[in-house]
Short mmCIF file of C-alpha atoms in Angstrom, two decimals:
data_model
loop_
_atom_site.label_atom_id
_atom_site.label_comp_id
_atom_site.label_asym_id
_atom_site.label_seq_id
_atom_site.Cartn_x
_atom_site.Cartn_y
_atom_site.Cartn_z
CA UNK A 44 21.08 17.88 -58.38
CA UNK A 45 19.12 17.08 -55.32
CA UNK A 46 20.50 14.74 -52.74
CA UNK A 47 18.32 12.86 -50.31
CA UNK A 48 18.24 14.35 -46.87
CA UNK A 49 19.97 12.17 -44.32
CA UNK A 50 17.61 10.03 -42.30
CA UNK A 51 16.88 11.37 -38.86
CA UNK A 52 18.70 9.55 -36.15
CA UNK A 53 16.42 7.28 -34.15
CA UNK A 54 15.66 8.39 -30.61
CA UNK A 55 17.97 6.91 -28.01
CA UNK A 56 16.69 3.71 -26.49
CA UNK A 57 16.95 3.56 -22.76
CA UNK A 58 18.08 0.23 -21.45
CA UNK A 59 18.10 -0.88 -17.86
CA UNK A 60 21.29 -0.86 -15.92
CA UNK A 61 22.82 -4.12 -14.78
CA UNK A 62 20.61 -6.13 -12.43
CA UNK A 63 20.95 -5.06 -8.85
CA UNK A 64 20.83 -7.31 -5.81
CA UNK A 65 17.53 -7.73 -3.99
CA UNK A 66 16.51 -4.51 -2.30
CA UNK A 67 16.67 -5.76 1.28
CA UNK A 68 16.49 -2.15 2.47
CA UNK A 69 13.03 -1.94 0.91
CA UNK A 70 11.88 -4.87 3.06
CA UNK A 71 13.24 -3.11 6.10
CA UNK A 72 11.49 0.14 5.23
CA UNK A 73 8.17 -1.63 4.77
CA UNK A 74 8.49 -3.26 8.18
CA UNK A 75 9.44 0.03 9.84
CA UNK A 76 6.41 1.69 8.24
CA UNK A 77 4.13 -1.03 9.62
CA UNK A 78 5.74 -0.84 13.05
CA UNK A 79 5.26 2.94 13.08
CA UNK A 80 1.54 2.48 12.44
CA UNK A 81 1.32 -0.19 15.15
CA UNK A 82 2.95 2.10 17.70
CA UNK A 83 0.54 4.85 16.74
CA UNK A 84 -2.47 2.66 17.42
CA UNK A 85 -1.11 1.16 20.64
CA UNK A 86 0.62 4.10 22.33
CA UNK A 87 -0.73 7.32 20.83
CA UNK A 88 -4.46 7.14 20.18
CA UNK A 89 -6.86 7.82 23.03
CA UNK A 90 -9.47 5.11 22.67
CA UNK A 91 -11.39 2.49 24.63
CA UNK A 92 -8.50 0.05 24.75
CA UNK A 93 -6.74 1.92 27.56
CA UNK A 94 -10.04 2.23 29.48
CA UNK A 95 -10.16 6.00 29.49
CA UNK A 96 -6.48 6.56 30.27
CA UNK A 97 -4.60 8.85 27.91
CA UNK A 98 -1.52 7.41 26.18
CA UNK A 99 0.00 10.85 26.72
CA UNK A 100 0.08 10.04 30.45
CA UNK A 101 0.83 6.34 30.07
CA UNK A 102 3.75 6.89 27.67
CA UNK A 103 5.03 10.40 28.44
CA UNK A 104 8.08 10.07 26.19
CA UNK A 105 7.12 7.45 23.60
CA UNK A 106 3.91 9.22 22.58
CA UNK A 107 5.97 12.19 21.34
CA UNK A 108 7.23 9.88 18.58
CA UNK A 109 4.36 7.44 18.10
CA UNK A 110 1.85 10.30 17.73
CA UNK A 111 3.21 10.65 14.18
CA UNK A 112 2.90 6.94 13.41
CA UNK A 113 -0.03 7.56 11.05
CA UNK A 114 2.61 8.81 8.62
CA UNK A 115 3.74 5.22 8.18
CA UNK A 116 0.84 4.90 5.73
CA UNK A 117 2.34 7.70 3.63
CA UNK A 118 5.62 5.79 3.50
CA UNK A 119 3.65 2.69 2.45
CA UNK A 120 2.14 4.57 -0.49
CA UNK A 121 5.55 5.93 -1.51
CA UNK A 122 6.99 2.41 -1.43
CA UNK A 123 3.96 1.06 -3.27
CA UNK A 124 4.54 3.32 -6.27
CA UNK A 125 8.14 2.07 -6.44
CA UNK A 126 7.27 -1.60 -5.97
CA UNK A 127 4.28 -1.75 -8.32
CA UNK A 128 6.27 -0.15 -11.12
CA UNK A 129 9.14 -2.56 -10.45
CA UNK A 130 7.04 -5.72 -10.20
CA UNK A 131 4.91 -5.05 -13.28
CA UNK A 132 7.69 -4.10 -15.71
CA UNK A 133 7.70 -6.39 -18.78
CA UNK A 134 4.54 -8.14 -17.58
CA UNK A 135 1.11 -8.47 -19.13
CA UNK A 136 -2.05 -7.04 -17.63
CA UNK A 137 -3.30 -10.49 -16.66
CA UNK A 138 -0.02 -11.21 -14.88
CA UNK A 139 -0.30 -7.95 -12.97
CA UNK A 140 -3.89 -8.72 -11.94
CA UNK A 141 -2.89 -12.21 -10.83
CA UNK A 142 0.07 -10.96 -8.80
CA UNK A 143 -2.07 -8.41 -6.95
CA UNK A 144 -4.86 -10.86 -6.13
CA UNK A 145 -2.38 -13.49 -4.97
CA UNK A 146 -0.49 -10.95 -2.88
CA UNK A 147 -3.45 -9.26 -1.23
CA UNK A 148 -6.32 -11.64 -0.75
CA UNK A 149 -5.23 -14.83 1.14
CA UNK A 150 -3.91 -12.95 4.19
CA UNK A 151 -6.75 -10.44 3.93
CA UNK A 152 -9.47 -13.13 3.96
CA UNK A 153 -7.88 -14.67 7.04
CA UNK A 154 -7.63 -11.28 8.73
CA UNK A 155 -11.27 -10.40 8.07
CA UNK A 156 -12.48 -13.67 9.60
CA UNK A 157 -10.05 -13.57 12.54
CA UNK A 158 -10.83 -9.95 13.45
CA UNK A 159 -14.57 -10.54 13.09
CA UNK A 160 -14.33 -13.57 15.38
CA UNK A 161 -12.47 -11.57 18.05
CA UNK A 162 -15.00 -8.72 17.91
CA UNK A 163 -17.95 -11.11 18.06
CA UNK A 164 -16.50 -12.90 21.08
CA UNK A 165 -15.42 -9.69 22.83
CA UNK A 166 -16.97 -6.49 21.41
CA UNK A 167 -15.30 -4.23 23.98
CA UNK A 168 -13.45 -1.81 21.69
CA UNK A 169 -15.66 -1.99 18.60
CA UNK A 170 -19.19 -3.30 17.96
CA UNK A 171 -19.33 -6.80 16.53
CA UNK A 172 -19.64 -6.73 12.73
CA UNK A 173 -22.81 -8.06 11.14
CA UNK A 174 -22.81 -11.03 8.78
CA UNK A 175 -23.44 -8.59 5.93
CA UNK A 176 -20.41 -6.52 6.92
CA UNK A 177 -18.18 -9.59 7.07
CA UNK A 178 -19.28 -10.94 3.70
CA UNK A 179 -18.90 -7.56 2.03
CA UNK A 180 -15.47 -7.03 3.56
CA UNK A 181 -14.29 -10.31 2.02
CA UNK A 182 -14.48 -8.59 -1.37
CA UNK A 183 -12.19 -5.74 -0.22
CA UNK A 184 -14.76 -3.45 -1.84
CA UNK A 185 -16.60 -2.35 1.30
CA UNK A 186 -15.36 1.23 1.05
CA UNK A 187 -17.03 2.32 -2.22
CA UNK A 188 -20.41 0.79 -1.36
CA UNK A 189 -20.49 2.23 2.16
CA UNK A 190 -20.32 -0.99 4.18
CA UNK A 191 -18.70 -0.84 7.62
CA UNK A 192 -15.06 -1.88 7.72
CA UNK A 193 -14.28 -4.87 9.93
CA UNK A 194 -11.05 -3.07 10.86
CA UNK A 195 -10.16 0.59 10.59
CA UNK A 196 -6.86 0.04 8.75
CA UNK A 197 -8.69 -1.47 5.78
CA UNK A 198 -9.36 2.03 4.39
CA UNK A 199 -5.88 2.10 2.85
CA UNK A 200 -6.60 -0.99 0.76
CA UNK A 201 -9.21 0.83 -1.32
CA UNK A 202 -6.76 3.68 -1.90
CA UNK A 203 -4.19 1.13 -3.09
CA UNK A 204 -6.75 -0.49 -5.36
CA UNK A 205 -7.51 2.83 -7.04
CA UNK A 206 -3.83 3.08 -7.86
CA UNK A 207 -3.91 -0.47 -9.24
CA UNK A 208 -6.91 0.32 -11.46
CA UNK A 209 -5.14 3.36 -12.91
CA UNK A 210 -1.90 1.44 -13.35
CA UNK A 211 -3.77 -1.39 -15.08
CA UNK A 212 -4.91 1.09 -17.73
CA UNK A 213 -1.28 1.96 -18.36
CA UNK A 214 -0.33 -1.72 -18.63
CA UNK A 215 -3.18 -2.29 -21.05
CA UNK A 216 -1.90 0.58 -23.23
CA UNK A 217 1.72 -0.46 -22.84
CA UNK A 218 4.25 0.20 -20.09
CA UNK A 219 7.58 1.69 -21.01
CA UNK A 220 9.82 4.52 -19.86
CA UNK A 221 7.95 7.20 -21.80
CA UNK A 222 4.44 6.03 -20.91
CA UNK A 223 5.36 5.76 -17.22
CA UNK A 224 6.53 9.38 -17.21
CA UNK A 225 3.38 10.44 -19.05
CA UNK A 226 1.35 8.59 -16.43
CA UNK A 227 3.07 10.52 -13.62
CA UNK A 228 2.60 13.86 -15.34
CA UNK A 229 -1.02 13.16 -16.26
CA UNK A 230 -1.96 12.02 -12.77
CA UNK A 231 -0.35 15.14 -11.32
CA UNK A 232 -2.34 17.38 -13.65
CA UNK A 233 -5.59 15.62 -12.79
CA UNK A 234 -4.77 16.05 -9.09
CA UNK A 235 -4.37 19.79 -9.59
CA UNK A 236 -7.57 20.07 -11.64
CA UNK A 237 -9.49 18.18 -8.97
CA UNK A 238 -8.19 20.55 -6.29
CA UNK A 239 -9.00 23.67 -8.29
CA UNK A 240 -12.50 22.59 -9.34
CA UNK A 241 -13.41 20.86 -6.09
CA UNK A 242 -14.57 17.86 -8.10
CA UNK A 243 -15.46 15.05 -5.73
CA UNK A 244 -15.59 12.64 -8.67
CA UNK A 245 -12.00 13.35 -9.69
CA UNK A 246 -10.81 13.45 -6.08
CA UNK A 247 -12.30 10.05 -5.36
CA UNK A 248 -11.61 8.29 -8.64
CA UNK A 249 -7.98 9.41 -8.85
CA UNK A 250 -7.14 9.19 -5.11
CA UNK A 251 -5.78 12.72 -5.37
CA UNK A 252 -5.11 13.05 -1.63
CA UNK A 253 -2.37 10.43 -1.86
CA UNK A 254 -1.47 10.55 -5.56
CA UNK A 255 1.83 12.46 -4.96
CA UNK A 256 3.21 9.54 -2.93
CA UNK A 257 2.47 6.94 -5.60
CA UNK A 258 3.74 9.24 -8.36
CA UNK A 259 7.01 9.93 -6.54
CA UNK A 260 7.48 6.19 -5.97
CA UNK A 261 7.07 5.51 -9.70
CA UNK A 262 9.54 8.26 -10.66
CA UNK A 263 12.03 6.95 -8.11
CA UNK A 264 11.82 3.45 -9.56
CA UNK A 265 12.46 4.85 -13.06
CA UNK A 266 15.50 6.58 -11.56
CA UNK A 267 16.60 3.27 -10.06
CA UNK A 268 15.99 1.17 -13.18
CA UNK A 269 17.42 3.60 -15.74
CA UNK A 270 19.29 6.69 -14.55
CA UNK A 271 18.52 9.95 -12.77
CA UNK A 272 17.40 12.82 -14.98
CA UNK A 273 16.23 16.37 -14.35
CA UNK A 274 12.71 15.39 -15.42
CA UNK A 275 12.48 12.51 -12.97
CA UNK A 276 13.87 14.59 -10.12
CA UNK A 277 11.41 17.32 -11.06
CA UNK A 278 8.51 14.86 -10.75
CA UNK A 279 9.79 13.73 -7.35
CA UNK A 280 10.28 17.33 -6.18
CA UNK A 281 6.80 18.47 -7.24
CA UNK A 282 5.29 15.35 -5.65
CA UNK A 283 7.14 16.09 -2.42
CA UNK A 284 5.88 19.67 -2.34
CA UNK A 285 2.31 18.57 -3.00
CA UNK A 286 2.61 15.74 -0.47
CA UNK A 287 3.55 18.11 2.33
CA UNK A 288 0.19 19.88 1.92
CA UNK A 289 -1.69 16.58 2.08
CA UNK A 290 0.34 15.56 5.10
CA UNK A 291 -0.40 18.82 6.89
CA UNK A 292 -4.15 18.34 6.34
CA UNK A 293 -3.86 14.84 7.78
CA UNK A 294 -1.94 16.21 10.76
CA UNK A 295 -4.83 18.52 11.65
CA UNK A 296 -7.25 15.61 11.40
CA UNK A 297 -5.12 13.31 13.52
CA UNK A 298 -5.05 15.80 16.37
CA UNK A 299 -8.72 14.98 16.90
CA UNK A 300 -7.95 11.25 17.11
CA UNK A 301 -5.09 11.84 19.51
CA UNK A 302 -7.08 14.00 21.90
CA UNK A 303 -4.01 16.11 22.69
CA UNK A 304 -1.67 18.46 20.85
CA UNK A 305 1.70 17.59 19.35
CA UNK A 306 3.85 20.05 17.35
CA UNK A 307 3.65 20.25 13.58
CA UNK A 308 7.36 20.49 12.71
CA UNK A 309 8.10 16.73 12.99
CA UNK A 310 5.60 16.14 10.18
CA UNK A 311 7.73 17.93 7.59
CA UNK A 312 10.90 16.39 9.04
CA UNK A 313 9.52 12.85 8.72
CA UNK A 314 8.10 13.48 5.25
CA UNK A 315 11.49 14.77 4.11
CA UNK A 316 13.17 11.73 5.65
CA UNK A 317 10.81 9.37 3.81
CA UNK A 318 11.51 10.96 0.44
CA UNK A 319 15.21 11.20 1.23
CA UNK A 320 15.68 7.55 2.14
CA UNK A 321 13.68 6.43 -0.91
CA UNK A 322 15.90 8.64 -3.08
CA UNK A 323 18.99 7.00 -1.60
CA UNK A 324 17.48 3.59 -2.30
CA UNK A 325 16.69 4.59 -5.90
CA UNK A 326 20.28 5.72 -6.43
CA UNK A 327 21.63 2.41 -5.13
CA UNK A 328 23.13 3.98 -2.03
CA UNK A 329 21.43 1.43 0.22
CA UNK A 330 22.45 -1.68 -1.74
CA UNK A 331 24.98 -2.45 0.97
CA UNK A 332 22.13 -3.27 3.35
CA UNK A 333 21.74 -7.04 3.16
CA UNK A 334 20.40 -9.84 5.30
CA UNK A 335 17.84 -12.61 5.09
CA UNK A 336 16.36 -11.33 8.34
CA UNK A 337 15.21 -8.21 6.52
CA UNK A 338 13.39 -10.34 3.96
CA UNK A 339 11.75 -12.26 6.81
CA UNK A 340 10.59 -9.02 8.39
CA UNK A 341 9.38 -7.84 4.99
CA UNK A 342 7.03 -10.80 4.51
CA UNK A 343 5.40 -10.12 7.88
CA UNK A 344 4.59 -6.51 7.02
CA UNK A 345 1.25 -6.97 5.26
CA UNK A 346 -0.26 -9.50 7.73
CA UNK A 347 1.01 -7.39 10.64
CA UNK A 348 -0.67 -4.31 9.26
CA UNK A 349 -3.95 -6.16 8.72
CA UNK A 350 -4.37 -7.82 12.11
CA UNK A 351 -2.80 -5.49 14.64
CA UNK A 352 -5.47 -2.87 15.33
CA UNK A 353 -8.74 -4.29 16.67
CA UNK A 354 -7.24 -7.56 17.87
CA UNK A 355 -4.43 -5.69 19.62
CA UNK A 356 -6.83 -3.18 21.14
CA UNK A 357 -8.99 -5.99 22.49
CA UNK A 358 -6.00 -7.66 24.14
CA UNK A 359 -4.88 -4.33 25.62
CA UNK A 360 -8.36 -3.77 27.04
CA UNK A 361 -8.31 -7.10 28.86
CA UNK A 362 -4.67 -6.98 30.02
CA UNK A 363 -4.11 -3.29 30.75
CA UNK A 364 -4.66 -3.74 34.50
CA UNK A 365 -2.59 -6.92 34.74
CA UNK A 366 0.74 -5.97 33.18
CA UNK A 367 2.94 -2.87 33.18
CA UNK A 368 1.94 -0.81 30.17
CA UNK A 369 5.35 -0.81 28.50
CA UNK A 370 5.70 -4.57 28.99
CA UNK A 371 2.22 -5.14 27.57
CA UNK A 372 2.90 -3.10 24.45
CA UNK A 373 6.30 -4.71 23.86
CA UNK A 374 4.95 -8.23 24.33
CA UNK A 375 1.96 -7.49 22.12
CA UNK A 376 4.12 -6.21 19.28
CA UNK A 377 6.27 -9.34 19.45
CA UNK A 378 3.13 -11.49 19.51
CA UNK A 379 1.70 -9.68 16.48
CA UNK A 380 4.93 -10.03 14.48
CA UNK A 381 5.07 -13.75 15.24
CA UNK A 382 1.40 -14.13 14.33
CA UNK A 383 2.02 -12.26 11.08
CA UNK A 384 4.89 -14.62 10.25
CA UNK A 385 2.65 -17.63 10.98
CA UNK A 386 -0.02 -16.18 8.68
CA UNK A 387 2.59 -15.90 5.97
CA UNK A 388 3.73 -19.48 6.51
CA UNK A 389 0.34 -21.16 6.94
CA UNK A 390 -1.96 -19.02 4.80
CA UNK A 391 -0.05 -17.03 2.19
CA UNK A 392 2.55 -19.62 1.18
CA UNK A 393 0.17 -22.59 0.79
CA UNK A 394 -2.73 -20.74 -0.85
CA UNK A 395 -0.83 -18.33 -3.09
CA UNK A 396 0.33 -21.01 -5.58
CA UNK A 397 -3.18 -22.49 -5.79
CA UNK A 398 -4.72 -19.10 -6.44
CA UNK A 399 -2.00 -18.19 -8.94
CA UNK A 400 -2.50 -21.44 -10.87
CA UNK A 401 -6.28 -20.98 -10.99
CA UNK A 402 -6.01 -17.39 -12.21
CA UNK A 403 -3.31 -18.21 -14.74
CA UNK A 404 -5.50 -20.97 -16.15
CA UNK A 405 -8.41 -18.53 -16.35
CA UNK A 406 -6.39 -15.95 -18.28
CA UNK A 407 -4.94 -18.61 -20.57
CA UNK A 408 -8.48 -19.72 -21.36
CA UNK A 409 -9.52 -16.10 -21.94
CA UNK A 410 -6.64 -15.55 -24.37
CA UNK A 411 -7.35 -18.81 -26.19
CA UNK A 412 -11.02 -18.08 -26.66
CA UNK A 413 -10.35 -14.47 -27.61
CA UNK A 414 -7.94 -15.66 -30.32
CA UNK A 415 -10.50 -18.21 -31.53
CA UNK A 416 -13.17 -15.51 -31.74
CA UNK A 417 -10.84 -13.17 -33.63
CA UNK A 418 -10.22 -15.88 -36.24
CA UNK A 419 -13.94 -15.78 -37.20
CA UNK A 420 -14.71 -12.04 -37.54
CA UNK A 421 -18.03 -12.67 -39.27
CA UNK A 422 -19.37 -14.52 -36.28
CA UNK A 423 -19.64 -18.13 -35.12
CA UNK A 424 -19.25 -20.73 -37.82
CA UNK A 425 -22.11 -23.13 -38.52
CA UNK A 426 -22.20 -25.90 -36.01
CA UNK A 427 -19.87 -24.02 -33.65
CA UNK A 428 -21.12 -22.67 -30.34
CA UNK A 429 -20.51 -18.96 -29.79
CA UNK A 430 -17.41 -18.54 -27.62
CA UNK A 431 -18.35 -15.35 -25.72
#
């Protein structure tokens, strides 16, 4: 007599842990990353804004720290992997697209026009952009078509957008715990293949120079949302080890921008600190950090990053001989933070809902018409206009 084999037990379903309070520490980290970049541009780089004077001489102690401020961008990318995974969980592709457009474009459009106006009025640190440059920059797609950036910091936006394009493919297929891990592993493999083959196509399309930061951020969010596992920690560890190579290459490049030498060892120390603090955040060890003031600083981060470079350099150029250098830099940072907050209040907050409503309506219409088309597979019915 044959008995039926017992049914295989279904695979365990991972469920999120209890909701955690808002990650105020994440807002603080984002602001610190932006501030680090600002200090780098104001007190480390040798450029026209200090009228030929070296920041190494102007800031004999501060430059030893701010010379590594370019690494703030690496922290941004690490945070971005965490935040994008968090904000897009249980959301549709259209919702993800809408959230990114609403988050990025209003402040960016304002920044492009404001920076262009400053450079046109006073082209002392950078040549004034052409009308063609300005119009192209409004798309945020100037990088791939070779148009000149209105501001140097805009290069990171295209890197972010490559991540969004790849992540959108995952959302289209279906985002869950397993697919997110597969995404991390697949992106890592492609990064290695691109390095081995020297493929410029893969390197560019998959942003392989900065992929380890995004990948680690995703794995850390999965750790935060579900629970730590050896696989997730393995992804973070491999990403860290690959990231240190990318960071070292950037260090050698930044020495040319600085115009003077700084030691290499702080690079690995800072990189380790970035991964370490994000790991603590993922494990809930920083949940005790609270405060509405951190959220306020967090909302200023993106506008601050966008507007600080060329506008700040122009102001430094005109005021460098009138104020003590330390006072000028301190006052300028405060001014930029306040300006960033005003941009959030007067540009992002009023225009974001309008843009979100318009895009939501567009996607609702797209879904409605797609459903209507699917109901007539043989084509438009007599007397009915084709929907596509």
